[in-house]
Short mmCIF file of C-alpha atoms and ligand atoms in Angstrom, two decimals:
data_model
loop_
_atom_site.label_atom_id
_atom_site.label_comp_id
_atom_site.label_asym_id
_atom_site.label_seq_id
_atom_site.Cartn_x
_atom_site.Cartn_y
_atom_site.Cartn_z
CA MET A 1 112.31 93.31 110.18
CA LEU A 2 114.81 94.51 107.64
CA ALA A 3 113.45 94.12 103.83
CA GLU A 4 116.28 94.18 101.88
CA ILE A 5 118.00 91.75 104.22
CA LYS A 6 114.93 89.18 105.18
CA GLY A 7 113.89 88.52 101.53
CA LEU A 8 110.52 89.79 101.89
CA ASN A 9 110.45 93.43 100.06
CA GLU A 10 107.34 95.61 99.07
CA GLU A 11 106.59 96.43 95.86
CA CYS A 12 105.63 99.90 95.57
CA GLY A 13 103.72 103.20 97.31
CA VAL A 14 101.56 105.19 95.52
CA PHE A 15 100.28 108.94 95.89
CA GLY A 16 98.27 111.32 94.44
CA ILE A 17 96.83 114.99 94.77
CA TRP A 18 94.33 116.89 92.98
CA GLY A 19 93.85 121.13 93.37
CA HIS A 20 96.86 121.84 94.78
CA GLU A 21 99.53 124.43 93.44
CA ASN A 22 102.20 123.16 95.01
CA ALA A 23 101.45 119.30 93.96
CA ALA A 24 105.26 118.29 93.16
CA GLN A 25 105.95 119.18 96.16
CA ILE A 26 103.38 117.74 98.45
CA THR A 27 103.69 114.08 96.20
CA TYR A 28 107.79 114.17 96.78
CA TYR A 29 106.84 114.76 100.25
CA GLY A 30 104.50 112.16 100.23
CA LEU A 31 106.53 109.58 98.63
CA HIS A 32 109.10 110.37 101.06
CA SER A 33 107.08 108.79 104.17
CA LEU A 34 106.57 105.68 102.05
CA GLN A 35 109.65 104.85 100.75
CA HIS A 36 110.07 102.59 103.15
CA ARG A 37 107.44 100.16 100.66
CA GLY A 38 110.24 100.97 97.67
CA GLN A 39 113.46 102.26 97.07
CA GLU A 40 114.36 101.41 94.19
CA GLY A 41 112.95 104.09 92.08
CA ALA A 42 111.30 107.00 92.52
CA GLY A 43 108.82 109.64 90.77
CA ILE A 44 106.35 111.91 89.96
CA VAL A 45 103.86 113.28 87.07
CA VAL A 46 102.23 116.53 87.04
CA ALA A 47 99.27 118.24 84.45
CA HIS A 48 100.25 121.54 83.89
CA GLN A 49 98.56 123.97 80.98
CA GLY A 50 97.02 120.60 79.47
CA MET A 51 100.52 118.92 79.24
CA LEU A 52 101.49 115.72 81.18
CA GLN A 53 105.24 116.19 82.45
CA GLY A 54 107.06 113.56 84.62
CA HIS A 55 110.64 112.81 86.39
CA LYS A 56 111.72 109.76 87.31
CA GLY A 57 114.53 108.04 88.71
CA LEU A 58 116.74 104.91 90.30
CA GLY A 59 117.10 105.11 93.96
CA LEU A 60 115.74 107.33 96.93
CA VAL A 61 113.20 109.76 96.64
CA THR A 62 115.39 112.38 97.72
CA GLU A 63 118.36 110.79 95.63
CA VAL A 64 116.01 111.10 92.35
CA PHE A 65 114.88 114.67 93.05
CA SER A 66 118.30 115.86 94.25
CA ASN A 67 119.42 118.66 91.87
CA GLY A 68 116.27 121.13 91.32
CA GLU A 69 113.47 118.36 89.71
CA LEU A 70 111.05 119.06 91.37
CA GLN A 71 110.93 122.72 90.76
CA ALA A 72 110.49 122.52 87.63
CA LEU A 73 107.31 120.10 87.43
CA LYS A 74 104.66 122.87 88.38
CA GLY A 75 101.29 122.32 88.48
CA SER A 76 98.12 121.48 90.28
CA ALA A 77 97.89 117.47 90.20
CA ALA A 78 100.85 115.05 90.13
CA ILE A 79 101.16 111.03 91.16
CA GLY A 80 104.25 109.37 92.50
CA HIS A 81 105.46 106.10 93.37
CA VAL A 82 108.22 104.44 94.47
CA ARG A 83 108.69 101.33 93.90
CA TYR A 84 109.96 97.92 94.57
CA SER A 85 111.04 96.25 91.54
CA THR A 86 109.46 92.72 91.23
CA ALA A 87 107.28 91.98 88.18
CA GLY A 88 109.15 93.03 85.41
CA GLY A 89 112.78 93.66 87.09
CA GLY A 90 115.16 97.02 87.81
CA GLY A 91 116.13 99.30 85.39
CA TYR A 92 115.56 102.97 84.63
CA GLU A 93 112.24 102.64 82.54
CA ASN A 94 110.51 100.52 85.15
CA VAL A 95 110.30 103.76 87.48
CA GLN A 96 107.15 104.37 87.50
CA PRO A 97 104.87 106.63 86.71
CA LEU A 98 104.63 105.08 83.14
CA LEU A 99 103.79 108.29 80.72
CA PHE A 100 102.13 107.26 77.56
CA ARG A 101 101.36 110.30 75.30
CA SER A 102 99.24 109.55 72.03
CA GLN A 103 97.14 112.09 69.36
CA THR A 104 94.25 111.20 71.58
CA GLY A 105 96.07 112.94 74.88
CA SER A 106 98.82 111.34 77.45
CA ILE A 107 98.06 109.06 80.67
CA ALA A 108 100.50 108.34 83.37
CA LEU A 109 100.08 105.42 85.56
CA ALA A 110 101.15 104.58 88.95
CA HIS A 111 100.32 100.90 90.35
CA ASN A 112 100.85 98.76 93.62
CA GLY A 113 100.79 95.28 93.51
CA ASN A 114 100.96 92.50 91.14
CA LEU A 115 98.66 91.75 87.78
CA VAL A 116 98.79 87.77 88.05
CA ASN A 117 97.19 87.11 83.79
CA ALA A 118 99.13 90.17 82.85
CA MET A 119 102.38 87.97 81.43
CA ASP A 120 98.77 86.03 79.18
CA LEU A 121 97.27 89.65 78.09
CA LYS A 122 100.88 90.56 77.16
CA LEU A 123 101.34 87.90 74.91
CA GLN A 124 97.80 88.18 73.38
CA LEU A 125 98.46 91.68 72.72
CA GLU A 126 102.18 91.78 71.23
CA GLU A 127 99.94 89.32 68.97
CA GLN A 128 97.52 91.64 68.16
CA GLY A 129 100.24 93.94 67.66
CA SER A 130 101.18 95.80 70.67
CA ILE A 131 104.78 96.54 70.94
CA PHE A 132 105.85 97.06 74.86
CA GLN A 133 108.52 99.84 75.94
CA THR A 134 108.88 98.14 79.98
CA THR A 135 108.70 94.76 81.61
CA SER A 136 106.31 96.02 84.20
CA ASP A 137 102.86 94.58 83.96
CA THR A 138 101.30 97.75 84.44
CA GLU A 139 102.45 98.71 81.01
CA VAL A 140 99.75 95.96 80.16
CA PHE A 141 96.79 98.45 81.93
CA ALA A 142 97.87 101.36 79.71
CA HIS A 143 97.43 99.44 75.59
CA LEU A 144 94.43 97.88 77.12
CA ILE A 145 92.86 101.02 77.80
CA ARG A 146 94.47 102.50 74.42
CA ARG A 147 92.86 98.90 72.48
CA SER A 148 89.32 100.15 73.99
CA HIS A 149 86.55 100.91 71.14
CA ALA A 150 84.00 102.03 74.38
CA PRO A 151 83.11 105.74 73.71
CA THR A 152 84.27 107.95 76.50
CA PHE A 153 87.95 107.91 78.16
CA LYS A 154 86.39 106.49 81.88
CA GLU A 155 84.23 103.82 80.18
CA GLN A 156 87.49 102.99 78.56
CA ILE A 157 89.33 102.51 81.75
CA LYS A 158 86.02 100.71 83.89
CA GLU A 159 86.38 97.93 80.23
CA ALA A 160 90.69 97.99 81.31
CA LEU A 161 89.98 96.94 84.79
CA THR A 162 87.93 94.45 84.20
CA TYR A 163 90.29 92.49 82.15
CA VAL A 164 93.24 92.98 84.89
CA GLU A 165 93.15 89.87 87.23
CA GLY A 166 95.18 89.93 90.37
CA ALA A 167 95.84 92.67 92.98
CA PHE A 168 95.75 96.23 91.35
CA ALA A 169 95.77 99.83 93.35
CA PHE A 170 95.71 102.32 90.16
CA LEU A 171 96.68 105.95 90.06
CA LEU A 172 96.05 106.92 86.20
CA LEU A 173 96.91 110.90 85.68
CA THR A 174 95.19 112.56 82.50
CA GLU A 175 96.09 116.33 81.86
CA THR A 176 92.46 116.82 82.94
CA ALA A 177 91.07 114.63 85.94
CA LEU A 178 92.94 111.89 87.97
CA TYR A 179 91.30 108.31 87.68
CA VAL A 180 92.13 105.69 91.51
CA ALA A 181 91.23 102.41 91.36
CA LEU A 182 91.52 99.20 93.78
CA ASP A 183 90.92 95.52 93.15
CA PRO A 184 87.71 93.60 93.78
CA HIS A 185 89.02 92.20 96.63
CA GLY A 186 91.25 94.70 97.73
CA PHE A 187 94.63 93.15 98.11
CA ARG A 188 96.53 96.63 98.67
CA PRO A 189 95.50 99.85 101.24
CA LEU A 190 94.84 102.86 99.25
CA SER A 191 92.65 105.65 100.99
CA ILE A 192 91.97 109.12 100.11
CA GLY A 193 92.06 112.11 102.15
CA ARG A 194 91.92 116.08 102.25
CA LEU A 195 94.44 119.06 101.92
CA GLY A 196 92.68 122.06 102.29
CA ASN A 197 90.15 121.97 98.65
CA ALA A 198 92.30 119.41 97.46
CA TYR A 199 92.22 115.80 97.52
CA VAL A 200 94.86 113.37 97.99
CA ILE A 201 95.55 109.49 97.40
CA ALA A 202 98.23 107.41 99.39
CA SER A 203 99.23 103.47 99.56
CA GLU A 204 99.02 104.92 103.58
CA THR A 205 97.66 107.28 105.44
CA CYS A 206 101.44 107.99 107.47
CA ALA A 207 101.95 109.94 104.25
CA PHE A 208 98.93 111.94 105.01
CA ASP A 209 100.55 113.05 108.42
CA VAL A 210 103.55 114.26 106.89
CA VAL A 211 101.93 116.51 104.65
CA GLY A 212 98.89 117.90 106.67
CA ALA A 213 95.75 115.99 105.32
CA THR A 214 92.83 114.63 107.10
CA TYR A 215 92.23 111.70 106.32
CA GLU A 216 88.38 111.19 104.89
CA ARG A 217 87.88 106.81 103.69
CA GLU A 218 89.07 103.94 102.52
CA VAL A 219 89.08 103.51 98.56
CA GLU A 220 86.78 100.20 98.08
CA PRO A 221 87.70 96.76 96.19
CA GLY A 222 86.16 97.70 92.63
CA GLU A 223 85.44 101.10 93.16
CA LEU A 224 86.58 103.70 90.64
CA ILE A 225 86.98 107.83 91.88
CA ILE A 226 87.11 110.12 88.99
CA ILE A 227 88.86 113.85 90.51
CA SER A 228 88.61 116.90 88.21
CA ALA A 229 87.28 120.41 87.68
CA GLU A 230 84.27 119.79 88.39
CA GLY A 231 84.95 117.44 92.63
CA MET A 232 85.28 114.11 93.30
CA ARG A 233 82.84 111.54 91.59
CA SER A 234 82.63 107.31 93.11
CA GLU A 235 81.57 104.61 90.47
CA ARG A 236 82.17 100.84 90.29
CA PHE A 237 84.08 98.72 87.78
CA ALA A 238 83.40 95.93 89.39
CA GLN A 239 81.65 94.49 93.19
CA ALA A 240 83.50 93.58 95.55
CA GLN A 241 84.71 90.79 96.49
CA SER A 242 85.08 89.36 99.73
CA ARG A 243 87.63 91.31 100.95
CA SER A 244 91.52 89.95 100.40
CA ILE A 245 93.95 92.48 102.08
CA CYS A 246 97.36 91.11 102.64
CA SER A 247 98.02 90.34 105.95
CA MET A 248 101.84 91.33 105.89
CA GLU A 249 100.54 94.85 105.47
CA TYR A 250 100.41 94.60 109.07
CA ILE A 251 103.16 92.60 110.10
CA TYR A 252 105.66 94.06 108.27
CA PHE A 253 105.62 96.42 105.65
CA ALA A 254 102.97 99.27 106.44
CA ARG A 255 104.80 101.97 109.01
CA PRO A 256 103.58 101.90 112.47
CA ASP A 257 102.00 105.47 112.36
CA SER A 258 99.52 104.29 109.26
CA ASN A 259 96.18 103.48 109.77
CA VAL A 260 94.68 100.66 107.32
CA ASP A 261 91.74 100.11 106.36
CA GLY A 262 91.02 101.76 109.81
CA ILE A 263 93.05 99.61 112.06
CA ASN A 264 96.50 101.18 113.34
CA ILE A 265 99.67 99.28 112.43
CA HIS A 266 101.24 99.38 115.69
CA THR A 267 97.95 98.51 117.84
CA ALA A 268 97.95 95.73 115.93
CA ARG A 269 100.93 94.43 116.11
CA LYS A 270 101.15 94.60 119.87
CA ASN A 271 98.50 92.82 119.88
CA LEU A 272 100.33 89.92 117.72
CA GLY A 273 102.61 90.15 120.39
CA LYS A 274 100.30 89.76 123.13
CA ARG A 275 98.43 86.69 121.07
CA LEU A 276 102.11 85.27 120.82
CA ALA A 277 102.95 85.35 124.47
CA LEU A 278 99.50 83.40 124.85
CA GLU A 279 100.11 81.62 122.52
CA ALA A 280 103.87 80.83 123.14
CA PRO A 281 104.95 81.65 126.88
CA VAL A 282 108.81 80.87 128.10
CA GLU A 283 110.52 82.14 131.18
CA ALA A 284 113.53 84.70 130.40
CA ASP A 285 115.28 87.74 131.34
CA ILE A 286 114.16 90.01 128.87
CA VAL A 287 112.36 90.87 125.23
CA THR A 288 113.35 92.71 122.15
CA GLY A 289 112.74 93.14 118.77
CA VAL A 290 114.74 93.35 115.36
CA PRO A 291 113.59 96.57 114.23
CA ASP A 292 111.78 97.79 112.69
CA SER A 293 108.40 96.00 112.90
CA SER A 294 108.87 93.94 115.51
CA ILE A 295 109.32 96.64 118.08
CA SER A 296 106.16 96.29 118.77
CA VAL A 297 105.44 92.89 118.43
CA ALA A 298 108.42 93.09 121.26
CA ILE A 299 106.43 95.50 123.07
CA GLY A 300 103.06 93.73 123.69
CA TYR A 301 104.84 90.52 124.46
CA ALA A 302 106.33 92.13 127.02
CA GLU A 303 103.52 93.55 128.00
CA ALA A 304 101.68 90.53 128.27
CA THR A 305 104.26 88.53 129.98
CA GLY A 306 105.40 91.24 132.72
CA ILE A 307 108.98 90.27 130.75
CA PRO A 308 110.58 93.44 130.28
CA TYR A 309 111.25 94.67 127.15
CA GLU A 310 114.85 96.57 126.16
CA LEU A 311 116.32 97.55 123.13
CA GLY A 312 118.30 94.65 122.39
CA LEU A 313 119.27 94.70 118.70
CA ILE A 314 120.36 98.10 117.02
CA LYS A 315 120.08 99.40 112.98
CA ASN A 316 122.51 101.15 111.78
CA ARG A 317 119.68 103.74 109.81
CA TYR A 318 122.74 105.06 107.19
CA VAL A 319 123.80 101.75 105.55
CA GLY A 320 122.47 102.93 102.24
CA ARG A 321 122.43 101.38 99.50
CA THR A 322 125.18 101.94 97.77
CA PHE A 323 127.90 101.21 100.42
CA ILE A 324 130.22 98.46 99.50
CA GLN A 325 128.72 95.94 101.62
CA PRO A 326 131.15 93.15 103.26
CA SER A 327 132.15 90.46 101.53
CA GLN A 328 131.35 86.72 102.42
CA SER A 329 134.37 86.55 104.52
CA LEU A 330 133.94 90.05 106.07
CA ARG A 331 131.02 88.98 107.07
CA GLU A 332 131.59 85.61 108.50
CA GLN A 333 134.79 87.83 110.55
CA GLY A 334 131.71 89.44 111.94
CA VAL A 335 131.29 92.81 109.81
CA LYS A 336 127.49 93.32 110.81
CA MET A 337 126.77 96.42 108.47
CA LYS A 338 122.16 96.46 109.37
CA LEU A 339 122.12 95.06 113.04
CA SER A 340 124.18 94.77 115.79
CA PRO A 341 123.25 93.25 119.73
CA VAL A 342 124.15 95.28 121.83
CA ARG A 343 126.74 93.08 124.26
CA GLY A 344 125.34 95.10 127.60
CA VAL A 345 121.85 94.14 127.27
CA VAL A 346 121.65 90.61 126.08
CA ALA A 347 125.00 88.87 127.96
CA GLU A 348 124.22 86.70 130.30
CA LYS A 349 120.40 86.78 129.64
CA ARG A 350 117.67 84.80 128.53
CA VAL A 351 116.53 86.21 125.61
CA VAL A 352 112.54 86.43 123.62
CA MET A 353 114.02 87.52 120.70
CA VAL A 354 110.93 88.25 118.47
CA ASP A 355 110.18 88.88 114.70
CA ASP A 356 107.65 89.21 112.04
CA SER A 357 108.70 86.56 109.79
CA ILE A 358 110.91 83.63 108.79
CA VAL A 359 111.39 83.23 104.96
CA ARG A 360 114.36 81.67 103.91
CA GLY A 361 116.14 81.20 107.40
CA THR A 362 119.59 83.35 106.77
CA THR A 363 118.47 85.84 108.87
CA SER A 364 117.08 84.20 111.84
CA LYS A 365 120.33 82.14 111.99
CA ARG A 366 122.46 85.43 111.78
CA ILE A 367 120.85 87.05 114.47
CA VAL A 368 120.28 84.50 116.56
CA ALA A 369 123.92 83.92 116.41
CA MET A 370 124.49 87.19 117.25
CA LEU A 371 123.00 87.15 120.35
CA ARG A 372 124.71 84.62 121.56
CA GLU A 373 127.99 86.10 120.45
CA ALA A 374 126.94 89.18 122.35
CA GLY A 375 126.50 86.60 125.41
CA ALA A 376 123.04 85.78 125.71
CA THR A 377 122.90 82.38 127.31
CA GLU A 378 119.57 81.69 125.67
CA VAL A 379 117.86 82.83 122.62
CA HIS A 380 113.63 81.78 122.51
CA VAL A 381 112.83 83.03 118.85
CA ARG A 382 109.22 84.06 118.67
CA ILE A 383 107.61 84.75 114.87
CA SER A 384 104.50 86.94 115.33
CA SER A 385 103.05 85.63 111.89
CA PRO A 386 102.44 81.64 110.99
CA PRO A 387 104.62 79.83 108.90
CA ILE A 388 105.30 81.35 105.46
CA THR A 389 104.96 78.31 103.37
CA HIS A 390 103.55 79.47 99.73
CA PRO A 391 104.56 82.40 98.02
CA CYS A 392 102.51 85.46 96.94
CA PHE A 393 101.45 86.71 93.82
CA TYR A 394 100.38 89.86 95.01
CA GLY A 395 102.96 92.11 94.82
CA ILE A 396 105.22 90.98 97.26
CA ASP A 397 108.41 89.38 96.72
CA THR A 398 108.55 86.62 98.71
CA SER A 399 110.25 84.34 96.62
CA THR A 400 110.12 80.63 95.77
CA LYS A 401 108.51 78.09 97.12
CA GLU A 402 111.72 75.82 97.41
CA GLU A 403 113.44 78.51 98.84
CA LEU A 404 110.57 79.03 101.76
CA ILE A 405 112.34 77.51 104.47
CA ALA A 406 108.84 76.69 105.80
CA SER A 407 107.74 74.91 102.42
CA ASN A 408 110.37 72.27 103.24
CA TYR A 409 111.00 72.53 107.04
CA THR A 410 109.10 71.07 110.86
CA VAL A 411 108.74 74.05 113.20
CA GLU A 412 111.29 71.84 114.87
CA GLU A 413 113.71 71.13 112.79
CA ILE A 414 113.64 75.56 111.18
CA ARG A 415 114.79 75.44 115.26
CA GLN A 416 117.77 73.27 114.51
CA ILE A 417 118.29 74.98 111.25
CA ILE A 418 118.50 78.85 112.79
CA GLY A 419 120.38 78.01 116.69
CA ALA A 420 117.54 79.26 118.75
CA ASP A 421 116.77 77.24 122.49
CA SER A 422 112.94 76.71 121.35
CA LEU A 423 110.95 78.56 118.07
CA ALA A 424 107.46 78.77 118.39
CA PHE A 425 105.33 80.32 115.13
CA LEU A 426 101.79 82.84 116.51
CA SER A 427 98.81 80.88 115.16
CA GLN A 428 96.56 81.73 111.53
CA GLU A 429 93.77 82.41 113.91
CA GLY A 430 95.32 84.36 116.30
CA LEU A 431 97.08 86.57 113.33
CA LEU A 432 93.16 87.16 112.35
CA GLU A 433 92.01 87.41 115.99
CA ALA A 434 94.72 89.56 116.97
CA ILE A 435 94.33 92.24 113.70
CA GLY A 436 90.79 92.51 114.81
CA ARG A 437 88.98 92.28 111.43
CA SER A 438 86.39 89.39 111.31
CA PRO A 439 87.06 87.01 107.58
CA HIS A 440 83.44 86.12 107.80
CA LEU A 441 82.25 89.39 107.38
CA PRO A 442 82.51 90.55 103.47
CA LEU A 443 84.15 93.68 103.83
CA ARG A 444 86.63 92.73 106.44
CA GLY A 445 88.44 89.25 105.40
CA GLN A 446 92.17 89.66 104.86
CA CYS A 447 94.34 86.92 102.55
CA MET A 448 96.12 84.16 104.52
CA ALA A 449 97.52 82.94 101.30
CA CYS A 450 101.32 83.13 101.59
CA PHE A 451 100.26 81.20 105.01
CA THR A 452 97.81 79.04 103.70
CA GLY A 453 98.26 78.53 99.94
CA ASN A 454 94.29 79.45 99.62
CA TYR A 455 94.59 82.45 96.68
CA PRO A 456 91.72 84.24 96.88
CA THR A 457 92.47 84.61 92.91
CA ASP A 458 92.91 81.34 90.41
CA ILE A 459 96.20 82.70 89.83
CA HIS A 460 96.80 79.59 86.87
CA LYS A 461 93.96 80.64 84.49
CA ALA A 462 94.44 82.50 81.16
CA ARG A 463 92.79 85.22 80.97
CA SER A 464 90.76 84.03 77.20
CA LEU A 465 88.36 87.12 78.16
CA PHE A 466 89.91 89.58 76.09
CA MET A 467 90.07 87.40 73.08
CA ALA A 468 87.58 86.73 73.07
CA THR A 469 85.57 90.19 73.00
CA LYS A 470 88.51 91.47 70.50
S1 SF4 B 1 100.47 86.14 99.91
FE1 SF4 B 1 100.54 87.05 101.70
S2 SF4 B 1 102.36 88.54 101.13
FE2 SF4 B 1 100.70 88.29 99.70
S3 SF4 B 1 98.87 89.64 99.38
FE3 SF4 B 1 98.44 87.36 100.30
S4 SF4 B 1 98.86 87.44 102.41
FE4 SF4 B 1 99.97 89.51 101.60
#
């Protein structure tokens, strides 16, 4: 589904490289392949001759680096970031990597995820004299490092990592090393690869394929990796908790050609479709998926039911962020910018319309109406996730509880609201089994909090440990 019309948005993607003469260029291509994880800002920081230097801006990677800015970024190590602004809101100052300069050296930070105790820590730091340049939760981490009295920089990072809670995949670049850390629950994906002698780190493995790197392994929850002229070292800053990788990475966010924690996304989505077919079959003439994320699911549903898969909906790929969107009145007249039904395919047909999720319900309602206007005789909606009933605090913008339609209405009521002939969601067991991670194995679990309300971390606990130790 289309993130910008869905109301379900990933916060970021990160990419890092150490030991390659074209570090900035490689990072650019890596970020480009992670663009689906955030379209509102992008940036790259390089380490060169004992200095950190960066460029960032609002917009897509190709817009931010359009005028030779890349050429100016020399050096053999770099980190980059693409951002969707949730925590802290938008604005240039919140675009990452954040770069901090001080007498003792500079650090650049790129973060994917959301620190659930950032506000609490920020208040405490401000009371102790810290001044913040941004409204981003990521800046808190830099202050925690700077305020640490631990004897080495690595120990300072480790100490700071024990204060932050929630979801974080951090890349931190200094003049002499690249540090990589994943939170103890491992909410967000983060992989390590090799490009010749260079080390590469990315939110998704599709970035490795694009730059010609080979996949090595996942960063483990609670692991701190240090890459420097001496090579790569792995240490721990915390014991791994039961793994809570985000279910939505499999359902919706990650690219189909990525493997998340060893599971290919296209295959996982096809399995979701097959399971959905088993749980909620229906008599129909064609199956169609809402592009892009639901196409794999629709193929799986079609395979399992024997109903032919057809391209019933087309996404217009050339709607830029800056394109003038139709006004409400034009929209009502049927000006459809992002998605169009294929009349010749759906007319006179009973259509199974497969989508990944329903957040507020407005998009599903629009698509059902679109298919009917194009002549579909019946529209059966099948959703490859359980109903989203709770907000996410780990870096996904899923709206508030009040806005979530499944939090306020039954499945039958939602069917009526969106105007479908039938509606079914995938069960929670179906989701877990189809993806193939066993939640009973300590390192194979996944976060289901937006479907269950069972959050893997204590999201309301005020963090007093930092205060207690200062
Ligand atoms: S609450 Fe939902 S969206 Fe957030 S991390 Fe968990 S599974 Fe992902």
